Amino acid sequence: MIDETTGALPVEGVPAARVLDEIRALRAADRPTHGGRLFAYVYDPGVAGLDELAQAAYAESAHVNGLDPTAFPSLLAMENALVGAAARLLGGGPGTSAPDVVGSVTSGGTESLILAVKAARDARPDLTEPRIVVPVSGHAAFAKAAHYLRVALDPVPVDPVTLRPAPADVAAAIRPETVLVVASAPSYAHGVVDPVAEIAAVAAAAGVRCHVDACFGGWTLPWLRRLGAPVPPFDFAVPGVTSISVDLHKYAYAPKGVSVLLHRDPGLRAPQFFAYGDWPGYTMVNPVIASTRSGGPIAAAYATLRHLGEDGYLRLAAVTRDAVAGLADAVRAVDGLRLLAEPESTVVCFTADDPGLDLFVLVDELTARGWHPQPQLAYAGLPASVHLTVTAAVAPRVAEFGPALAEAAAATRAAGPVVLPPELLALAGSLAPEALTPDLIAGFAAGLGLGAGPAPDRMAAVNTLLQAAPVRLRERLLVEFVGLLQRPTW
Ligand SMILES: Cc1ncc(COP(=O)(O)O)c(C=O)c1O
């Protein structure tokens, strides 16, 4: 049934104030982006006035187009300034061992990683089957890059205790067709910094590029180091590191849509670009994937960096470091919970040693109490875990988190582990993704309370089912579930 008064295109336009009210009403169902209780997706410094500044800067440049830097020099100036700031923070620029560093502003970490892989691939046109070496703890965006760019992925296992790849395993995975070796600083899932110096050395010895994915930690590790934390070398100070990505929409606290991809020199960056003149329109030249790009995110990031400054970021890093320590203590205080790794950046990641403490139920219990951690499924010998991305806004909440976690753990024990019908579990464990029919998918979705509309409040059953499924089936089920959510409204 089509209602012509609702939806994105009503027959008669709606007054501005009402439209905004409607958006605010829709937002009420979202996770809270502010307030320090959301441990994924959103990076909140909790700095008064920063949102307003970023929004004003965004509005100023929202209609500016990054397609042509000569038409909009304001954007070029801000992009170059952002690249300069990121390079300086990460061991590049005048007076360093990487004086010729260059970079591009992209829309996010995924785009930066795709472009790092593209640059490495296109630097070797002689290879018909290029490959990249990525520790299994590397971000999934490398797999996406490999898939999009038809590059083979050679995964390297991580040690179940340190959660890091062994440099010898990285070296062994390098083949004549390898175009890129990857290290994380830190990994998203566990927040541990790979042995970058050793990995870069084996890459350099093989004549292969080495990308450091500092999308998550590139804007915190340098400040933590200045505060005295024992941060291992991970940036351009390390010989053999050829490119680094750092997301400004993470710990630089800029609104979404900004990451920086740095290369040690212009020659390394050159194959990242795409130019095309073989059509009747303008000759296109794109340093990044998108062509038309809004200046909004770039101006907002520029305003955020200039307003916070080094002193601001240093202060926020100190606050975040203390919050991480407080949350880790809260985890240690609960019987049956165990930190998967000692926090060395801004992630707290824990697992449960006690089968009576079902982590997926615990996540639901925390969510019911207004806290929003991120569940991580068991994978490749690593146990299921709970991930907390900690930002500065969490600091004032730390004292409340301990009691909430203890209470949620008690409720989890009382509720007991998720029990799914054995036949459903058996099906999930044995079904080949190709055998999934629309009926089976609908059956799974109905059984789990998924369908059109918001996800159910409690996700433990969904997570338990996904965990029981082999990885390829997990992926396929999630694709189908999201496909069910993404349906037009009329
Ligand atoms: C280490 C790392 N790399 C890459 C990404 C991908 O970034 P984005 O979600 O901005 O595409 C993330 C996101 O969390 C990350 O933590």
Coordinates of C-alpha atoms and ligand atoms in Angstrom, one line a residue:
M1 CA 0.0 0.0 0.0
I2 CA 1.5 3.3 -1.0
D3 CA 0.9 6.3 1.3
E4 CA 1.8 9.5 -0.6
T5 CA 2.2 11.6 2.5
T6 CA 5.0 9.5 4.0
G7 CA 8.4 8.3 2.7
A8 CA 11.3 10.1 1.3
L9 CA 9.4 11.6 -1.6
P10 CA 5.9 12.9 -0.5
V11 CA 3.7 14.4 -3.1
E12 CA 3.8 17.7 -1.2
G13 CA 7.0 18.8 0.4
V14 CA 7.2 18.8 4.2
P15 CA 8.3 21.9 6.2
A16 CA 11.9 21.9 7.3
A17 CA 11.2 21.8 11.1
R18 CA 9.0 18.8 10.7
V19 CA 11.5 17.0 8.6
L20 CA 14.1 17.5 11.3
D21 CA 11.7 16.3 14.0
E22 CA 11.1 13.2 12.0
I23 CA 14.8 12.5 11.6
R24 CA 15.2 13.0 15.4
A25 CA 12.4 10.6 16.0
L26 CA 14.0 8.0 13.8
R27 CA 17.3 8.5 15.6
A28 CA 15.7 7.7 18.9
A29 CA 16.0 4.0 18.0
D30 CA 19.8 4.2 17.4
R31 CA 22.6 3.3 19.7
P32 CA 23.6 6.3 21.8
T33 CA 26.5 8.1 19.9
H34 CA 27.4 10.1 22.9
G35 CA 27.6 9.4 26.6
G36 CA 30.4 6.8 26.7
R37 CA 28.4 3.6 26.8
L38 CA 28.8 2.5 23.2
F39 CA 32.0 0.5 22.6
A40 CA 32.1 0.2 18.8
Y41 CA 31.1 2.2 15.7
V42 CA 31.4 5.6 17.2
Y43 CA 34.4 7.6 18.5
D44 CA 33.4 10.3 21.0
P45 CA 35.9 12.6 22.7
G46 CA 33.2 14.1 24.9
V47 CA 34.5 17.6 24.2
A48 CA 31.9 20.3 24.6
G49 CA 31.4 22.4 21.4
L50 CA 33.3 20.0 19.1
D51 CA 30.2 18.6 17.4
E52 CA 28.9 22.1 16.7
L53 CA 32.3 23.2 15.2
A54 CA 32.5 20.1 13.0
Q55 CA 28.9 20.5 11.9
A56 CA 29.5 24.1 10.9
A57 CA 32.7 23.3 9.1
Y58 CA 30.9 20.4 7.4
A59 CA 28.1 22.7 6.2
E60 CA 30.6 25.2 4.9
S61 CA 32.1 22.7 2.5
A62 CA 29.3 20.2 2.0
H63 CA 28.7 21.2 -1.6
V64 CA 32.3 21.5 -2.6
N65 CA 33.4 18.7 -4.9
G66 CA 36.7 16.9 -4.5
L67 CA 36.5 15.7 -8.1
D68 CA 38.7 18.6 -9.3
P69 CA 41.2 20.1 -6.9
T70 CA 41.9 23.0 -9.3
A71 CA 38.2 24.1 -9.1
F72 CA 38.1 24.0 -5.3
P73 CA 41.5 24.9 -3.9
S74 CA 40.0 25.2 -0.4
L75 CA 39.6 21.4 -0.4
L76 CA 43.1 20.8 -1.8
A77 CA 44.6 23.0 0.9
M78 CA 42.7 21.2 3.7
E79 CA 43.5 17.8 2.3
N80 CA 47.2 18.6 2.1
A81 CA 47.1 19.9 5.6
L82 CA 45.5 16.7 6.9
V83 CA 48.0 14.6 5.0
G84 CA 50.9 16.7 6.4
A85 CA 49.6 16.4 10.0
A86 CA 49.1 12.6 9.7
A87 CA 52.6 12.2 8.1
R88 CA 54.2 14.2 10.8
L89 CA 52.5 12.2 13.6
L90 CA 53.6 9.0 11.9
G91 CA 57.3 9.6 11.5
G92 CA 57.3 11.3 8.1
G93 CA 58.0 14.8 6.8
P94 CA 61.0 17.2 6.9
G95 CA 63.8 16.1 9.1
T96 CA 62.7 12.4 9.4
S97 CA 63.8 9.3 7.6
A98 CA 60.7 9.6 5.4
P99 CA 61.1 13.2 4.1
D100 CA 59.2 12.7 0.8
V101 CA 56.1 11.1 2.3
V102 CA 52.9 11.9 0.3
G103 CA 49.3 10.8 0.8
S104 CA 45.6 11.0 0.0
V105 CA 42.5 11.7 1.9
T106 CA 40.0 8.8 1.5
S107 CA 36.5 8.2 2.8
G108 CA 37.5 5.7 5.4
G109 CA 39.7 2.8 6.5
T110 CA 38.4 0.4 4.0
E111 CA 39.0 2.7 1.1
S112 CA 42.5 3.4 2.3
L113 CA 43.3 -0.3 2.5
I114 CA 41.8 -1.0 -0.9
L115 CA 44.0 1.7 -2.4
A116 CA 47.1 0.4 -0.6
V117 CA 46.5 -3.0 -2.2
K118 CA 45.7 -1.4 -5.6
A119 CA 48.9 0.7 -5.5
A120 CA 50.9 -2.5 -4.7
R121 CA 49.2 -4.5 -7.3
D122 CA 49.5 -2.0 -10.1
A123 CA 53.1 -1.4 -9.4
R124 CA 53.7 -5.0 -10.6
P125 CA 51.9 -5.2 -14.0
D126 CA 54.3 -8.1 -14.8
L127 CA 52.4 -10.4 -12.4
T128 CA 49.3 -12.3 -13.6
E129 CA 48.4 -13.6 -10.2
P130 CA 49.4 -11.0 -7.6
R131 CA 49.1 -12.0 -3.9
I132 CA 49.1 -10.2 -0.5
V133 CA 50.2 -11.6 2.9
V134 CA 47.8 -10.7 5.7
P135 CA 47.8 -12.0 9.3
V136 CA 44.4 -13.4 10.2
S137 CA 44.1 -10.6 12.7
G138 CA 44.3 -8.1 9.9
H139 CA 41.1 -6.2 9.2
A140 CA 38.5 -7.8 7.0
A141 CA 38.9 -4.9 4.5
F142 CA 42.0 -6.5 3.2
A143 CA 39.9 -9.5 2.2
K144 CA 37.5 -7.1 0.6
A145 CA 40.4 -5.4 -1.3
A146 CA 41.7 -8.8 -2.4
H147 CA 38.2 -9.8 -3.6
Y148 CA 37.5 -6.5 -5.4
L149 CA 41.0 -6.3 -7.0
R150 CA 41.3 -10.1 -7.8
V151 CA 44.4 -10.4 -5.7
A152 CA 45.0 -13.7 -3.8
L153 CA 45.1 -13.6 0.0
D154 CA 47.7 -15.5 1.9
P155 CA 46.6 -15.5 5.6
V156 CA 49.2 -15.9 8.3
P157 CA 48.0 -17.4 11.7
V158 CA 48.4 -15.6 14.9
D159 CA 49.7 -17.0 18.2
P160 CA 46.7 -17.9 20.4
V161 CA 48.4 -16.3 23.4
T162 CA 50.1 -13.1 22.0
L163 CA 47.5 -12.8 19.2
R164 CA 50.4 -11.7 16.9
P165 CA 51.8 -13.3 13.7
A166 CA 55.3 -14.6 13.9
P167 CA 57.6 -12.8 11.5
A168 CA 59.0 -16.2 10.4
D169 CA 55.5 -17.2 9.3
V170 CA 55.1 -13.9 7.4
A171 CA 58.5 -14.6 5.7
A172 CA 57.4 -18.1 4.8
A173 CA 54.2 -16.8 3.3
I174 CA 55.9 -14.4 0.9
R175 CA 56.1 -15.8 -2.7
P176 CA 57.5 -14.4 -5.9
E177 CA 54.0 -13.1 -6.7
T178 CA 53.6 -11.3 -3.4
V179 CA 53.0 -7.5 -3.9
L180 CA 52.2 -6.5 -0.3
V181 CA 52.7 -7.6 3.3
V182 CA 50.5 -6.2 6.0
A183 CA 50.9 -5.5 9.7
S184 CA 48.3 -4.0 12.1
A185 CA 49.0 -1.2 14.7
P186 CA 46.9 -2.4 16.4
S187 CA 44.5 -5.1 15.2
Y188 CA 40.9 -4.1 15.6
A189 CA 39.6 -7.3 17.3
H190 CA 42.2 -7.5 20.1
G191 CA 44.0 -4.2 20.1
V192 CA 47.5 -5.7 19.9
V193 CA 50.3 -4.2 17.8
D194 CA 52.0 -6.6 15.4
P195 CA 55.8 -6.8 15.4
V196 CA 56.0 -4.2 12.7
A197 CA 59.8 -3.8 12.6
E198 CA 60.3 -7.5 12.1
I199 CA 57.5 -7.8 9.5
A200 CA 58.7 -4.8 7.6
A201 CA 62.3 -6.3 7.6
V202 CA 61.2 -9.6 6.1
A203 CA 59.1 -7.7 3.5
A204 CA 62.0 -5.4 2.6
A205 CA 64.4 -8.4 2.3
A206 CA 62.0 -9.9 -0.2
G207 CA 61.7 -6.6 -2.1
V208 CA 57.9 -6.4 -1.2
R209 CA 55.9 -3.4 0.0
C210 CA 54.8 -3.3 3.7
H211 CA 51.6 -1.6 4.7
V212 CA 50.9 -0.8 8.3
D213 CA 47.2 -0.6 9.0
A214 CA 47.1 2.1 11.7
C215 CA 43.5 3.0 10.8
F216 CA 42.5 2.3 14.4
G217 CA 45.6 3.2 16.3
G218 CA 47.5 5.7 14.2
W219 CA 45.9 8.6 16.1
T220 CA 46.4 7.1 19.6
L221 CA 49.6 5.2 19.7
P222 CA 51.8 8.3 19.1
W223 CA 50.2 10.2 22.0
L224 CA 50.3 7.1 24.2
R225 CA 54.0 6.8 23.5
R226 CA 54.5 10.5 24.4
L227 CA 52.7 9.8 27.6
G228 CA 55.2 7.1 28.4
A229 CA 53.5 3.9 27.2
P230 CA 55.9 1.3 25.7
V231 CA 54.6 1.5 22.1
P232 CA 56.8 -0.5 19.8
P233 CA 58.0 1.2 16.6
F234 CA 55.3 1.0 13.9
D235 CA 55.5 4.0 11.7
F236 CA 57.8 5.4 9.0
A237 CA 60.7 5.4 11.5
V238 CA 60.7 1.7 10.7
P239 CA 62.7 0.9 7.6
G240 CA 60.7 -1.1 5.1
V241 CA 57.3 0.4 6.0
T242 CA 56.1 1.7 2.6
S243 CA 52.6 2.9 3.4
I244 CA 50.4 3.6 6.5
S245 CA 46.7 4.2 6.8
V246 CA 45.2 6.2 9.7
D247 CA 41.5 7.0 10.1
L248 CA 40.6 10.5 11.2
H249 CA 37.0 9.5 11.8
K250 CA 38.2 7.2 14.5
Y251 CA 40.6 8.5 17.2
A252 CA 41.1 11.9 15.5
Y253 CA 37.4 12.3 16.5
A254 CA 36.3 13.7 13.2
P255 CA 32.8 12.9 11.8
K256 CA 32.6 9.9 9.6
G257 CA 34.1 9.9 6.1
V258 CA 37.8 10.6 6.5
S259 CA 40.9 8.5 6.5
V260 CA 44.5 9.2 5.3
L261 CA 46.6 6.8 3.2
L262 CA 50.3 7.7 3.3
H263 CA 53.1 6.4 1.1
R264 CA 56.8 6.8 1.9
D265 CA 57.4 8.6 -1.5
P266 CA 55.5 9.7 -4.6
G267 CA 56.8 6.8 -6.7
L268 CA 55.1 4.3 -4.3
R269 CA 51.8 6.3 -4.5
A270 CA 51.8 6.7 -8.3
P271 CA 50.0 3.4 -9.2
Q272 CA 47.2 4.3 -6.7
F273 CA 45.9 7.0 -9.2
F274 CA 43.4 6.3 -11.9
A275 CA 43.2 8.5 -15.0
Y276 CA 41.0 8.1 -18.1
G277 CA 40.7 10.2 -21.2
D278 CA 39.2 7.7 -23.6
W279 CA 35.7 9.1 -23.6
P280 CA 34.2 12.4 -24.8
G281 CA 33.8 14.0 -21.4
Y282 CA 36.5 15.5 -19.1
T283 CA 39.7 13.6 -18.7
M284 CA 39.2 12.0 -15.4
V285 CA 41.9 11.7 -12.8
N286 CA 41.2 10.2 -9.4
P287 CA 43.6 9.7 -6.6
V288 CA 41.0 7.7 -4.7
I289 CA 38.0 5.5 -5.5
A290 CA 35.2 8.0 -5.5
S291 CA 35.1 10.7 -8.2
T292 CA 32.6 13.3 -6.9
R293 CA 33.4 13.7 -3.2
S294 CA 31.8 16.0 -0.7
G295 CA 34.1 18.5 1.0
G296 CA 32.0 18.2 4.1
P297 CA 33.9 15.4 5.9
I298 CA 37.3 16.9 5.0
A299 CA 36.4 20.4 6.3
A300 CA 35.0 18.8 9.5
A301 CA 38.2 16.8 10.0
Y302 CA 40.3 19.9 9.4
A303 CA 38.3 21.9 11.9
T304 CA 38.5 19.1 14.5
L305 CA 42.2 18.7 14.2
R306 CA 42.9 22.4 14.4
H307 CA 40.6 22.9 17.3
L308 CA 41.9 20.0 19.4
G309 CA 45.5 20.4 18.5
E310 CA 48.4 18.3 19.9
D311 CA 47.6 19.3 23.5
G312 CA 44.0 18.3 23.1
Y313 CA 44.8 14.9 21.6
L314 CA 47.4 14.3 24.3
R315 CA 44.9 15.1 27.0
L316 CA 42.2 12.9 25.4
A317 CA 44.8 10.0 25.0
A318 CA 45.6 10.2 28.8
V319 CA 42.0 10.1 29.7
T320 CA 41.4 7.2 27.4
R321 CA 44.4 5.3 28.7
D322 CA 43.0 5.6 32.3
A323 CA 39.6 4.5 31.1
V324 CA 41.1 1.4 29.5
A325 CA 42.9 0.6 32.7
G326 CA 39.6 1.0 34.7
L327 CA 37.6 -1.2 32.3
A328 CA 40.3 -3.9 32.4
D329 CA 40.2 -3.9 36.2
A330 CA 36.4 -4.2 36.0
V331 CA 36.8 -7.3 33.8
R332 CA 39.5 -8.8 36.1
A333 CA 37.2 -8.4 39.0
V334 CA 34.5 -10.8 37.5
D335 CA 35.1 -14.5 38.2
G336 CA 35.1 -16.5 35.0
L337 CA 36.0 -13.5 32.7
R338 CA 39.6 -13.2 31.4
L339 CA 41.3 -10.5 29.3
L340 CA 42.2 -12.0 26.0
A341 CA 45.1 -9.6 25.8
E342 CA 46.6 -7.2 28.2
P343 CA 45.4 -3.8 26.8
E344 CA 48.2 -2.0 25.0
S345 CA 46.2 0.5 23.1
T346 CA 42.5 1.5 23.4
V347 CA 40.8 -1.9 23.2
V348 CA 39.7 -4.0 26.0
C349 CA 38.9 -7.5 24.8
F350 CA 37.8 -10.3 27.1
T351 CA 36.6 -13.9 27.0
A352 CA 34.9 -16.3 29.4
D353 CA 36.6 -19.4 30.8
D354 CA 33.5 -20.6 32.5
P355 CA 30.9 -22.4 30.4
G356 CA 28.2 -21.0 32.7
L357 CA 29.0 -17.5 31.6
D358 CA 27.7 -17.3 28.0
L359 CA 29.4 -14.3 26.4
F360 CA 26.6 -13.7 24.0
V361 CA 24.1 -13.6 26.8
L362 CA 26.4 -11.3 28.7
V363 CA 26.5 -8.9 25.8
D364 CA 22.7 -8.9 25.8
E365 CA 22.6 -8.4 29.5
L366 CA 24.9 -5.4 29.2
T367 CA 22.9 -4.0 26.4
A368 CA 19.7 -4.3 28.5
R369 CA 21.5 -2.2 31.1
G370 CA 22.4 0.5 28.5
W371 CA 25.9 -0.6 27.7
H372 CA 26.8 -1.6 24.2
P373 CA 29.9 -3.9 23.8
Q374 CA 30.6 -5.8 20.5
P375 CA 30.5 -9.6 20.5
Q376 CA 33.2 -11.4 18.4
L377 CA 32.6 -15.0 17.3
A378 CA 35.1 -17.8 18.0
Y379 CA 37.5 -18.1 15.0
A380 CA 40.5 -20.2 14.0
G381 CA 41.2 -21.5 17.5
L382 CA 40.5 -18.2 19.2
P383 CA 37.6 -18.2 21.6
A384 CA 34.5 -16.0 21.3
S385 CA 35.2 -12.6 22.9
V386 CA 33.7 -9.3 23.8
H387 CA 35.3 -6.2 22.3
L388 CA 35.3 -2.7 23.8
T389 CA 36.6 0.2 21.8
V390 CA 37.4 2.7 24.4
T391 CA 37.2 6.5 23.7
A392 CA 37.7 9.5 25.9
A393 CA 33.9 9.8 26.5
V394 CA 34.0 6.5 28.4
A395 CA 36.2 7.9 31.1
P396 CA 33.4 9.4 33.3
R397 CA 31.5 6.1 33.0
V398 CA 34.2 3.8 34.2
A399 CA 33.1 3.7 37.8
E400 CA 29.6 2.7 36.7
F401 CA 30.8 0.0 34.4
G402 CA 32.3 -2.4 37.0
P403 CA 29.0 -2.8 39.0
A404 CA 27.0 -3.1 35.7
L405 CA 29.4 -5.8 34.4
A406 CA 29.2 -7.7 37.7
E407 CA 25.4 -7.5 37.6
A408 CA 25.2 -8.5 34.0
A409 CA 27.5 -11.5 34.7
A410 CA 25.2 -12.6 37.6
A411 CA 22.2 -12.3 35.4
T412 CA 24.0 -14.3 32.7
R413 CA 24.8 -17.1 35.0
A414 CA 21.2 -17.1 36.2
A415 CA 19.8 -17.2 32.7
G416 CA 22.3 -20.0 31.6
P417 CA 23.8 -20.4 28.2
V418 CA 21.7 -20.1 25.0
V419 CA 20.1 -23.4 24.0
L420 CA 19.2 -23.7 20.4
P421 CA 17.1 -26.6 19.0
P422 CA 19.6 -29.3 18.2
E423 CA 18.3 -29.8 14.7
L424 CA 18.8 -26.1 14.0
L425 CA 22.4 -26.3 15.3
A426 CA 23.0 -29.5 13.3
L427 CA 21.7 -27.8 10.2
A428 CA 23.9 -24.7 10.7
G429 CA 26.9 -27.0 11.3
S430 CA 26.4 -29.0 8.2
L431 CA 24.6 -26.9 5.6
A432 CA 26.6 -25.9 2.5
P433 CA 26.0 -22.2 1.7
E434 CA 24.9 -23.2 -1.9
A435 CA 22.2 -25.3 -0.3
L436 CA 20.5 -22.3 1.4
T437 CA 17.1 -21.8 -0.2
P438 CA 14.8 -18.8 0.3
D439 CA 12.6 -21.1 2.5
L440 CA 15.5 -22.2 4.6
I441 CA 16.6 -18.6 5.1
A442 CA 13.1 -17.5 6.0
G443 CA 13.0 -20.3 8.4
F444 CA 16.2 -19.3 10.1
A445 CA 15.2 -15.7 10.2
A446 CA 11.8 -16.4 11.7
G447 CA 13.3 -18.8 14.2
L448 CA 15.6 -16.1 15.4
G449 CA 13.1 -13.2 15.3
L450 CA 14.9 -11.5 12.3
G451 CA 13.0 -10.0 9.5
A452 CA 12.0 -6.6 8.2
G453 CA 12.3 -4.0 10.9
P454 CA 14.8 -3.4 13.7
A455 CA 16.9 -6.3 14.9
P456 CA 15.7 -8.0 18.1
D457 CA 16.9 -6.7 21.4
R458 CA 18.6 -9.9 22.3
M459 CA 21.1 -11.3 19.8
A460 CA 22.6 -14.2 21.7
A461 CA 20.6 -16.8 19.7
V462 CA 21.7 -15.2 16.4
N463 CA 25.3 -15.1 17.5
T464 CA 25.2 -18.7 18.8
L465 CA 23.8 -19.9 15.5
L466 CA 26.3 -17.9 13.5
Q467 CA 29.1 -19.3 15.7
A468 CA 27.9 -22.9 15.0
A469 CA 28.1 -22.3 11.3
P470 CA 31.3 -22.7 9.2
V471 CA 32.7 -19.3 8.1
R472 CA 31.3 -19.4 4.6
L473 CA 27.8 -20.1 5.9
R474 CA 28.1 -17.3 8.5
E475 CA 28.9 -14.9 5.7
R476 CA 26.0 -16.1 3.5
L477 CA 23.5 -16.1 6.4
L478 CA 24.5 -12.5 7.3
V479 CA 24.2 -11.4 3.6
E480 CA 20.7 -12.9 3.5
F481 CA 19.7 -11.4 6.8
V482 CA 20.9 -8.0 5.8
G483 CA 19.1 -8.5 2.5
L484 CA 15.9 -9.0 4.4
L485 CA 16.5 -5.7 6.2
Q486 CA 17.3 -3.7 3.1
R487 CA 14.0 -3.5 1.4
P488 CA 12.4 -0.4 0.0
T489 CA 9.6 1.3 2.0
W490 CA 6.8 2.7 -0.2
Ligands
LIG1 C1 42.5 -1.7 12.0 C2 41.3 -1.3 11.1 N1 41.5 -1.2 9.8 C3 40.5 -0.8 8.9 C4 39.3 -0.5 9.4 C5 38.2 -0.2 8.4 O1 37.8 1.1 8.6 P1 36.4 1.7 8.1 O2 35.3 1.1 8.9 O3 36.6 3.2 8.3 O4 36.3 1.4 6.6 C6 39.1 -0.6 10.8 C7 37.7 -0.3 11.3 O5 37.4 -0.5 12.5 C8 40.1 -0.9 11.6 O6 39.9 -1.0 13.0

